[in-house]
PDB file of C-alpha atoms in Angstrom:
ATOM      1  CA  GLN B  17      -0.055   5.510  31.040  1.00 95.00           C
ATOM      2  CA  VAL B  18      -3.224   4.363  32.675  1.00 96.00           C
ATOM      3  CA  GLN B  19      -4.123   0.859  31.822  1.00 96.00           C
ATOM      4  CA  VAL B  20      -6.672  -1.861  32.749  1.00 97.00           C
ATOM      5  CA  VAL B  21      -5.963  -5.327  31.554  1.00 97.00           C
ATOM      6  CA  GLN B  22      -8.387  -8.203  31.952  1.00 98.00           C
ATOM      7  CA  SER B  23      -7.918 -11.915  32.261  1.00 96.00           C
ATOM      8  CA  GLY B  24      -8.597 -14.351  29.559  1.00 96.00           C
ATOM      9  CA  SER B  25     -11.665 -16.129  28.361  1.00 97.00           C
ATOM     10  CA  GLU B  26     -13.679 -18.412  30.686  1.00 97.00           C
ATOM     11  CA  VAL B  27     -15.988 -21.246  30.261  1.00 97.00           C
ATOM     12  CA  GLY B  28     -18.397 -22.072  33.146  1.00 96.00           C
ATOM     13  CA  LYS B  29     -21.097 -24.672  33.670  1.00 97.00           C
ATOM     14  CA  PRO B  30     -24.615 -23.804  34.620  1.00 97.00           C
ATOM     15  CA  GLY B  31     -24.897 -23.324  38.380  1.00 97.00           C
ATOM     16  CA  ALA B  32     -21.091 -22.828  38.816  1.00 97.00           C
ATOM     17  CA  SER B  33     -19.092 -19.657  39.442  1.00 98.00           C
ATOM     18  CA  VAL B  34     -16.621 -17.714  37.468  1.00 97.00           C
ATOM     19  CA  ALA B  35     -13.972 -15.289  38.621  1.00 98.00           C
ATOM     20  CA  LEU B  36     -12.540 -12.526  36.415  1.00 98.00           C
ATOM     21  CA  SER B  37      -9.570 -10.184  37.166  1.00 98.00           C
ATOM     22  CA  CYS B  38      -8.848  -6.671  36.043  1.00 98.00           C
ATOM     23  CA  LYS B  39      -5.330  -5.481  36.747  1.00 98.00           C
ATOM     24  CA  THR B  40      -4.571  -1.755  36.754  1.00 98.00           C
ATOM     25  CA  SER B  41      -1.525   0.332  36.325  1.00 97.00           C
ATOM     26  CA  GLY B  42      -0.373   3.932  35.815  1.00 97.00           C
ATOM     27  CA  TYR B  43      -2.349   5.662  38.604  1.00 97.00           C
ATOM     28  CA  THR B  44      -3.124   5.662  42.243  1.00 97.00           C
ATOM     29  CA  PHE B  45      -5.246   2.527  42.546  1.00 97.00           C
ATOM     30  CA  THR B  46      -7.198   3.460  45.646  1.00 96.00           C
ATOM     31  CA  ASP B  47      -8.334   6.731  44.196  1.00 96.00           C
ATOM     32  CA  TYR B  48     -10.698   5.651  41.387  1.00 97.00           C
ATOM     33  CA  TYR B  49     -13.734   3.463  41.242  1.00 97.00           C
ATOM     34  CA  ILE B  50     -13.689   0.467  39.047  1.00 98.00           C
ATOM     35  CA  HIS B  51     -16.823  -0.606  37.318  1.00 98.00           C
ATOM     36  CA  TRP B  52     -17.941  -3.850  35.701  1.00 98.00           C
ATOM     37  CA  VAL B  53     -20.048  -3.803  32.625  1.00 98.00           C
ATOM     38  CA  ARG B  54     -21.211  -6.730  30.340  1.00 98.00           C
ATOM     39  CA  GLN B  55     -22.513  -7.188  26.909  1.00 97.00           C
ATOM     40  CA  ALA B  56     -24.403 -10.218  25.855  1.00 96.00           C
ATOM     41  CA  PRO B  57     -24.337 -11.244  22.169  1.00 94.00           C
ATOM     42  CA  GLY B  58     -26.431  -8.897  20.208  1.00 91.00           C
ATOM     43  CA  GLN B  59     -27.340  -6.856  23.238  1.00 93.00           C
ATOM     44  CA  GLY B  60     -26.423  -3.457  24.626  1.00 93.00           C
ATOM     45  CA  LEU B  61     -24.112  -2.770  27.431  1.00 96.00           C
ATOM     46  CA  GLU B  62     -25.377  -3.382  30.985  1.00 96.00           C
ATOM     47  CA  TRP B  63     -23.707  -1.888  34.195  1.00 96.00           C
ATOM     48  CA  MET B  64     -23.260  -4.515  36.833  1.00 97.00           C
ATOM     49  CA  GLY B  65     -21.711  -2.658  39.689  1.00 96.00           C
ATOM     50  CA  LEU B  66     -18.645  -0.847  41.075  1.00 97.00           C
ATOM     51  CA  ILE B  67     -16.006  -1.236  43.770  1.00 97.00           C
ATOM     52  CA  ASN B  68     -14.129   1.367  45.667  1.00 97.00           C
ATOM     53  CA  PRO B  69     -10.506  -0.030  45.718  1.00 97.00           C
ATOM     54  CA  GLY B  70      -9.707   2.159  48.729  1.00 96.00           C
ATOM     55  CA  ASP B  71     -11.882   0.468  51.137  1.00 96.00           C
ATOM     56  CA  GLY B  72     -13.266  -2.488  49.158  1.00 96.00           C
ATOM     57  CA  ALA B  73     -16.872  -1.296  49.396  1.00 97.00           C
ATOM     58  CA  SER B  74     -19.083  -2.245  46.407  1.00 96.00           C
ATOM     59  CA  THR B  75     -22.403  -1.537  45.008  1.00 95.00           C
ATOM     60  CA  ASN B  76     -24.138  -3.791  42.569  1.00 94.00           C
ATOM     61  CA  SER B  77     -27.016  -3.365  40.218  1.00 93.00           C
ATOM     62  CA  ARG B  78     -30.180  -4.734  41.652  1.00 93.00           C
ATOM     63  CA  LYS B  79     -30.340  -7.300  38.872  1.00 93.00           C
ATOM     64  CA  PHE B  80     -27.062  -8.941  40.098  1.00 89.00           C
ATOM     65  CA  GLN B  81     -27.469  -8.587  43.890  1.00 83.00           C
ATOM     66  CA  GLY B  82     -26.842 -11.940  45.499  1.00 90.00           C
ATOM     67  CA  ARG B  83     -24.890 -13.351  42.498  1.00 96.00           C
ATOM     68  CA  VAL B  84     -22.074 -10.747  42.163  1.00 97.00           C
ATOM     69  CA  THR B  85     -19.099 -10.270  44.360  1.00 97.00           C
ATOM     70  CA  MET B  86     -16.478  -7.679  43.855  1.00 97.00           C
ATOM     71  CA  THR B  87     -13.169  -7.617  45.668  1.00 98.00           C
ATOM     72  CA  ARG B  88      -9.791  -6.093  45.369  1.00 98.00           C
ATOM     73  CA  ASP B  89      -6.109  -6.664  46.077  1.00 98.00           C
ATOM     74  CA  THR B  90      -4.231  -3.477  46.697  1.00 97.00           C
ATOM     75  CA  SER B  91      -0.881  -5.193  46.697  1.00 97.00           C
ATOM     76  CA  THR B  92      -1.451  -6.295  43.074  1.00 97.00           C
ATOM     77  CA  ARG B  93      -3.638  -3.353  42.036  1.00 98.00           C
ATOM     78  CA  THR B  94      -6.139  -5.891  40.799  1.00 98.00           C
ATOM     79  CA  VAL B  95      -9.957  -6.033  40.987  1.00 98.00           C
ATOM     80  CA  TYR B  96     -11.917  -9.150  40.872  1.00 98.00           C
ATOM     81  CA  LEU B  97     -15.543  -9.962  39.820  1.00 98.00           C
ATOM     82  CA  GLU B  98     -17.059 -13.304  40.883  1.00 98.00           C
ATOM     83  CA  LEU B  99     -20.385 -14.219  39.308  1.00 98.00           C
ATOM     84  CA  SER B 100     -22.113 -17.276  40.874  1.00 97.00           C
ATOM     85  CA  ASP B 101     -25.046 -19.556  39.911  1.00 97.00           C
ATOM     86  CA  LEU B 102     -24.211 -19.191  36.257  1.00 97.00           C
ATOM     87  CA  ARG B 103     -27.027 -19.265  33.656  1.00 96.00           C
ATOM     88  CA  SER B 104     -26.954 -19.464  29.877  1.00 96.00           C
ATOM     89  CA  ASP B 105     -27.943 -15.777  29.648  1.00 96.00           C
ATOM     90  CA  ASP B 106     -24.698 -14.919  31.548  1.00 97.00           C
ATOM     91  CA  THR B 107     -22.827 -15.659  28.380  1.00 98.00           C
ATOM     92  CA  ALA B 108     -21.318 -12.279  27.584  1.00 98.00           C
ATOM     93  CA  THR B 109     -18.291 -10.169  27.264  1.00 98.00           C
ATOM     94  CA  TYR B 110     -17.345  -8.619  30.692  1.00 98.00           C
ATOM     95  CA  TYR B 111     -15.515  -5.275  30.823  1.00 98.00           C
ATOM     96  CA  CYS B 112     -13.927  -3.498  33.639  1.00 98.00           C
ATOM     97  CA  ALA B 113     -13.502   0.224  33.449  1.00 98.00           C
ATOM     98  CA  ARG B 114     -12.140   2.953  35.689  1.00 97.00           C
ATOM     99  CA  ASP B 115     -14.076   6.050  36.678  1.00 96.00           C
ATOM    100  CA  ALA B 116     -12.527   8.821  34.771  1.00 89.00           C
ATOM    101  CA  ARG B 117     -12.409  11.328  37.729  1.00 91.00           C
ATOM    102  CA  GLY B 118     -11.970   9.205  40.884  1.00 88.00           C
ATOM    103  CA  ILE B 119     -14.438   8.297  43.521  1.00 86.00           C
ATOM    104  CA  THR B 120     -17.128  10.068  41.568  1.00 88.00           C
ATOM    105  CA  SER B 121     -20.208   9.407  39.262  1.00 87.00           C
ATOM    106  CA  ASN B 122     -18.484  10.001  35.981  1.00 91.00           C
ATOM    107  CA  TRP B 123     -17.814   8.533  32.581  1.00 96.00           C
ATOM    108  CA  PHE B 124     -15.468   5.560  32.251  1.00 97.00           C
ATOM    109  CA  ASP B 125     -11.884   5.739  30.986  1.00 96.00           C
ATOM    110  CA  PRO B 126     -10.087   3.728  30.303  1.00 97.00           C
ATOM    111  CA  TRP B 127     -11.862   0.347  29.641  1.00 98.00           C
ATOM    112  CA  GLY B 128     -10.363  -3.102  29.651  1.00 97.00           C
ATOM    113  CA  GLN B 129     -10.290  -5.209  26.532  1.00 97.00           C
ATOM    114  CA  GLY B 130     -13.052  -7.458  27.715  1.00 97.00           C
ATOM    115  CA  THR B 131     -13.337 -11.057  29.048  1.00 98.00           C
ATOM    116  CA  LEU B 132     -15.538 -13.544  27.115  1.00 98.00           C
ATOM    117  CA  VAL B 133     -17.527 -15.742  29.470  1.00 98.00           C
ATOM    118  CA  THR B 134     -19.254 -18.670  27.977  1.00 98.00           C
ATOM    119  CA  VAL B 135     -21.846 -20.658  30.018  1.00 98.00           C
ATOM    120  CA  SER B 136     -22.092 -24.194  28.706  1.00 96.00           C
ATOM    121  CA  SER B 137     -22.624 -27.655  30.072  1.00 92.00           C
TER     122      SER B 137
ATOM    123  CA  ASP A  18     -33.772   3.848  36.072  1.00 87.00           C
ATOM    124  CA  ILE A  19     -32.926   6.195  33.334  1.00 94.00           C
ATOM    125  CA  GLN A  20     -33.411   4.533  29.792  1.00 96.00           C
ATOM    126  CA  MET A  21     -31.265   5.540  26.894  1.00 97.00           C
ATOM    127  CA  THR A  22     -32.753   5.176  23.411  1.00 98.00           C
ATOM    128  CA  GLN A  23     -30.049   5.288  20.700  1.00 98.00           C
ATOM    129  CA  SER A  24     -30.756   5.601  17.001  1.00 97.00           C
ATOM    130  CA  PRO A  25     -30.277   4.441  14.420  1.00 97.00           C
ATOM    131  CA  SER A  26     -29.077   0.952  15.235  1.00 97.00           C
ATOM    132  CA  THR A  27     -27.317   0.755  11.968  1.00 98.00           C
ATOM    133  CA  LEU A  28     -25.977   3.491   9.740  1.00 97.00           C
ATOM    134  CA  SER A  29     -24.467   3.025   6.217  1.00 97.00           C
ATOM    135  CA  ALA A  30     -22.241   5.757   4.986  1.00 98.00           C
ATOM    136  CA  SER A  31     -19.245   6.471   2.675  1.00 97.00           C
ATOM    137  CA  VAL A  32     -15.862   7.870   3.341  1.00 97.00           C
ATOM    138  CA  GLY A  33     -16.182  11.725   3.468  1.00 97.00           C
ATOM    139  CA  ASP A  34     -19.916  11.664   4.538  1.00 98.00           C
ATOM    140  CA  SER A  35     -21.171  13.403   7.640  1.00 98.00           C
ATOM    141  CA  VAL A  36     -23.354  11.355   9.936  1.00 98.00           C
ATOM    142  CA  THR A  37     -25.267  11.977  13.227  1.00 98.00           C
ATOM    143  CA  ILE A  38     -26.294   9.557  15.911  1.00 98.00           C
ATOM    144  CA  THR A  39     -28.874  10.345  18.561  1.00 98.00           C
ATOM    145  CA  CYS A  40     -29.360   9.331  22.156  1.00 98.00           C
ATOM    146  CA  ARG A  41     -32.473  10.229  24.046  1.00 98.00           C
ATOM    147  CA  ALA A  42     -32.830   9.864  27.828  1.00 98.00           C
ATOM    148  CA  SER A  43     -36.051   8.929  29.598  1.00 97.00           C
ATOM    149  CA  HIS A  44     -35.438  11.635  32.139  1.00 96.00           C
ATOM    150  CA  SER A  45     -33.238  14.726  32.155  1.00 97.00           C
ATOM    151  CA  ILE A  46     -29.489  13.897  32.526  1.00 96.00           C
ATOM    152  CA  ILE A  47     -28.433  17.565  32.328  1.00 95.00           C
ATOM    153  CA  ARG A  48     -25.237  17.096  30.386  1.00 97.00           C
ATOM    154  CA  TRP A  49     -24.040  13.895  31.994  1.00 97.00           C
ATOM    155  CA  LEU A  50     -23.478  11.987  28.847  1.00 98.00           C
ATOM    156  CA  ALA A  51     -20.475  10.392  27.200  1.00 98.00           C
ATOM    157  CA  TRP A  52     -19.850   8.993  23.741  1.00 98.00           C
ATOM    158  CA  TYR A  53     -17.521   5.989  23.011  1.00 98.00           C
ATOM    159  CA  GLN A  54     -16.220   4.150  19.962  1.00 98.00           C
ATOM    160  CA  HIS A  55     -15.996   0.414  19.999  1.00 97.00           C
ATOM    161  CA  LYS A  56     -14.338  -1.943  17.607  1.00 96.00           C
ATOM    162  CA  PRO A  57     -14.527  -5.789  17.849  1.00 93.00           C
ATOM    163  CA  GLY A  58     -12.183  -7.257  20.326  1.00 92.00           C
ATOM    164  CA  LYS A  59     -10.865  -3.826  21.561  1.00 95.00           C
ATOM    165  CA  ALA A  60     -11.619  -1.701  24.643  1.00 96.00           C
ATOM    166  CA  PRO A  61     -14.308   0.960  24.103  1.00 97.00           C
ATOM    167  CA  LYS A  62     -12.577   4.288  23.420  1.00 98.00           C
ATOM    168  CA  LEU A  63     -13.896   7.509  25.074  1.00 98.00           C
ATOM    169  CA  LEU A  64     -14.707  10.259  22.484  1.00 98.00           C
ATOM    170  CA  ILE A  65     -16.711  12.862  24.421  1.00 98.00           C
ATOM    171  CA  SER A  66     -17.666  13.485  27.913  1.00 97.00           C
ATOM    172  CA  ASP A  67     -20.252  15.882  29.480  1.00 97.00           C
ATOM    173  CA  ALA A  68     -22.112  15.885  26.259  1.00 98.00           C
ATOM    174  CA  SER A  69     -19.613  18.085  24.229  1.00 98.00           C
ATOM    175  CA  ASN A  70     -16.181  17.941  25.678  1.00 98.00           C
ATOM    176  CA  LEU A  71     -13.890  16.260  23.209  1.00 98.00           C
ATOM    177  CA  GLU A  72     -11.426  13.950  24.691  1.00 97.00           C
ATOM    178  CA  SER A  73      -7.762  14.839  24.177  1.00 96.00           C
ATOM    179  CA  GLY A  74      -6.389  13.226  21.007  1.00 96.00           C
ATOM    180  CA  VAL A  75      -9.753  12.566  19.370  1.00 98.00           C
ATOM    181  CA  PRO A  76      -9.937  14.082  15.903  1.00 97.00           C
ATOM    182  CA  SER A  77     -12.090  17.385  15.701  1.00 97.00           C
ATOM    183  CA  ARG A  78     -14.381  15.773  13.182  1.00 98.00           C
ATOM    184  CA  PHE A  79     -16.142  14.213  16.068  1.00 98.00           C
ATOM    185  CA  SER A  80     -18.548  16.523  18.018  1.00 98.00           C
ATOM    186  CA  GLY A  81     -21.185  16.226  20.510  1.00 98.00           C
ATOM    187  CA  SER A  82     -24.165  18.419  21.443  1.00 98.00           C
ATOM    188  CA  GLY A  83     -27.386  18.312  23.513  1.00 98.00           C
ATOM    189  CA  SER A  84     -28.609  18.699  27.015  1.00 98.00           C
ATOM    190  CA  GLY A  85     -31.624  17.500  29.068  1.00 97.00           C
ATOM    191  CA  THR A  86     -32.950  14.412  27.298  1.00 98.00           C
ATOM    192  CA  GLU A  87     -31.561  14.779  23.662  1.00 98.00           C
ATOM    193  CA  PHE A  88     -28.059  14.323  22.641  1.00 98.00           C
ATOM    194  CA  THR A  89     -26.201  13.895  19.333  1.00 98.00           C
ATOM    195  CA  LEU A  90     -22.856  12.692  18.090  1.00 98.00           C
ATOM    196  CA  THR A  91     -21.789  14.034  14.714  1.00 98.00           C
ATOM    197  CA  ILE A  92     -18.908  12.690  12.761  1.00 98.00           C
ATOM    198  CA  SER A  93     -18.011  14.911   9.818  1.00 96.00           C
ATOM    199  CA  SER A  94     -15.987  13.817   6.860  1.00 95.00           C
ATOM    200  CA  LEU A  95     -15.790  10.141   7.777  1.00 98.00           C
ATOM    201  CA  GLN A  96     -12.423   8.411   7.568  1.00 98.00           C
ATOM    202  CA  PRO A  97     -11.887   4.717   7.050  1.00 97.00           C
ATOM    203  CA  ASP A  98     -11.000   4.279  10.697  1.00 97.00           C
ATOM    204  CA  ASP A  99     -14.208   5.683  11.864  1.00 98.00           C
ATOM    205  CA  PHE A 100     -16.353   2.591  10.810  1.00 98.00           C
ATOM    206  CA  ALA A 101     -17.130   1.000  14.160  1.00 98.00           C
ATOM    207  CA  THR A 102     -19.895   0.879  16.770  1.00 98.00           C
ATOM    208  CA  TYR A 103     -20.763   3.908  18.863  1.00 98.00           C
ATOM    209  CA  PHE A 104     -22.681   4.034  22.034  1.00 98.00           C
ATOM    210  CA  CYS A 105     -23.733   6.667  24.618  1.00 98.00           C
ATOM    211  CA  GLN A 106     -23.686   6.430  28.364  1.00 98.00           C
ATOM    212  CA  GLN A 107     -25.428   8.471  31.011  1.00 97.00           C
ATOM    213  CA  TYR A 108     -23.790   8.749  34.439  1.00 96.00           C
ATOM    214  CA  THR A 109     -26.204  10.590  36.627  1.00 93.00           C
ATOM    215  CA  SER A 110     -26.112  10.234  40.387  1.00 84.00           C
ATOM    216  CA  TYR A 111     -24.457   6.762  40.448  1.00 85.00           C
ATOM    217  CA  THR A 112     -26.703   5.237  37.816  1.00 86.00           C
ATOM    218  CA  PHE A 113     -24.975   4.192  34.608  1.00 95.00           C
ATOM    219  CA  THR A 114     -26.934   3.208  31.531  1.00 97.00           C
ATOM    220  CA  PHE A 115     -25.982   2.839  27.977  1.00 98.00           C
ATOM    221  CA  GLY A 116     -27.585   3.203  24.533  1.00 97.00           C
ATOM    222  CA  GLN A 117     -28.015   0.074  22.482  1.00 97.00           C
ATOM    223  CA  GLY A 118     -25.213   1.156  20.079  1.00 97.00           C
ATOM    224  CA  THR A 119     -25.040   2.269  16.446  1.00 98.00           C
ATOM    225  CA  LYS A 120     -23.106   0.222  14.016  1.00 98.00           C
ATOM    226  CA  LEU A 121     -21.567   2.525  11.345  1.00 98.00           C
ATOM    227  CA  GLU A 122     -20.961   0.532   8.242  1.00 97.00           C
ATOM    228  CA  LEU A 123     -19.276   1.281   4.938  1.00 96.00           C
ATOM    229  CA  LYS A 124     -21.709   1.662   2.254  1.00 94.00           C
TER     230      LYS A 124
END
């Protein structure tokens, strides 16, 4: 079955970078967008951006431009999110999720289990 | 950006009750709306897409309706497993925004 499995919790210092991974299985990796979404404590979900695993092209929310880099490794079917210049308000659970239909603007399914990132000195 | 306003933020109910959660969009999103169930430490689970299409395997006590700017998720005859957080998502033209979530609690 289709699965997306995320890497474990991370702790990062203010100003540093953190890299998260999202490993997929059960479908043609290059045929579906992968999205990144985060949820800070007590807050709603916030879309960060997407990557086309087929060609590696990505689109980020304006809020994160300049701090977010999305990449993929087709040999391991894994997508990566790097968030730089960490701030305390980046403390959140980060989710990856697959577009349900493909290279389209649609709902997300499935989602990963989430990766907790804590920014602390 | 399209803003999604979800209400209520918390809902207390008993097993067997019927409940309704509402999402309002700041602009028309036609029917490009999904509903998810989210439990702590788990991946969000898709319930409904395109406002009213029930995902395969989701119990029929879940239903969605609406179009344009107002949408509802109704859960009839609540079961113990239904107590969770629910959120909506709009997916219009490569913009993706979410409601703030509704925590459904056992009364």
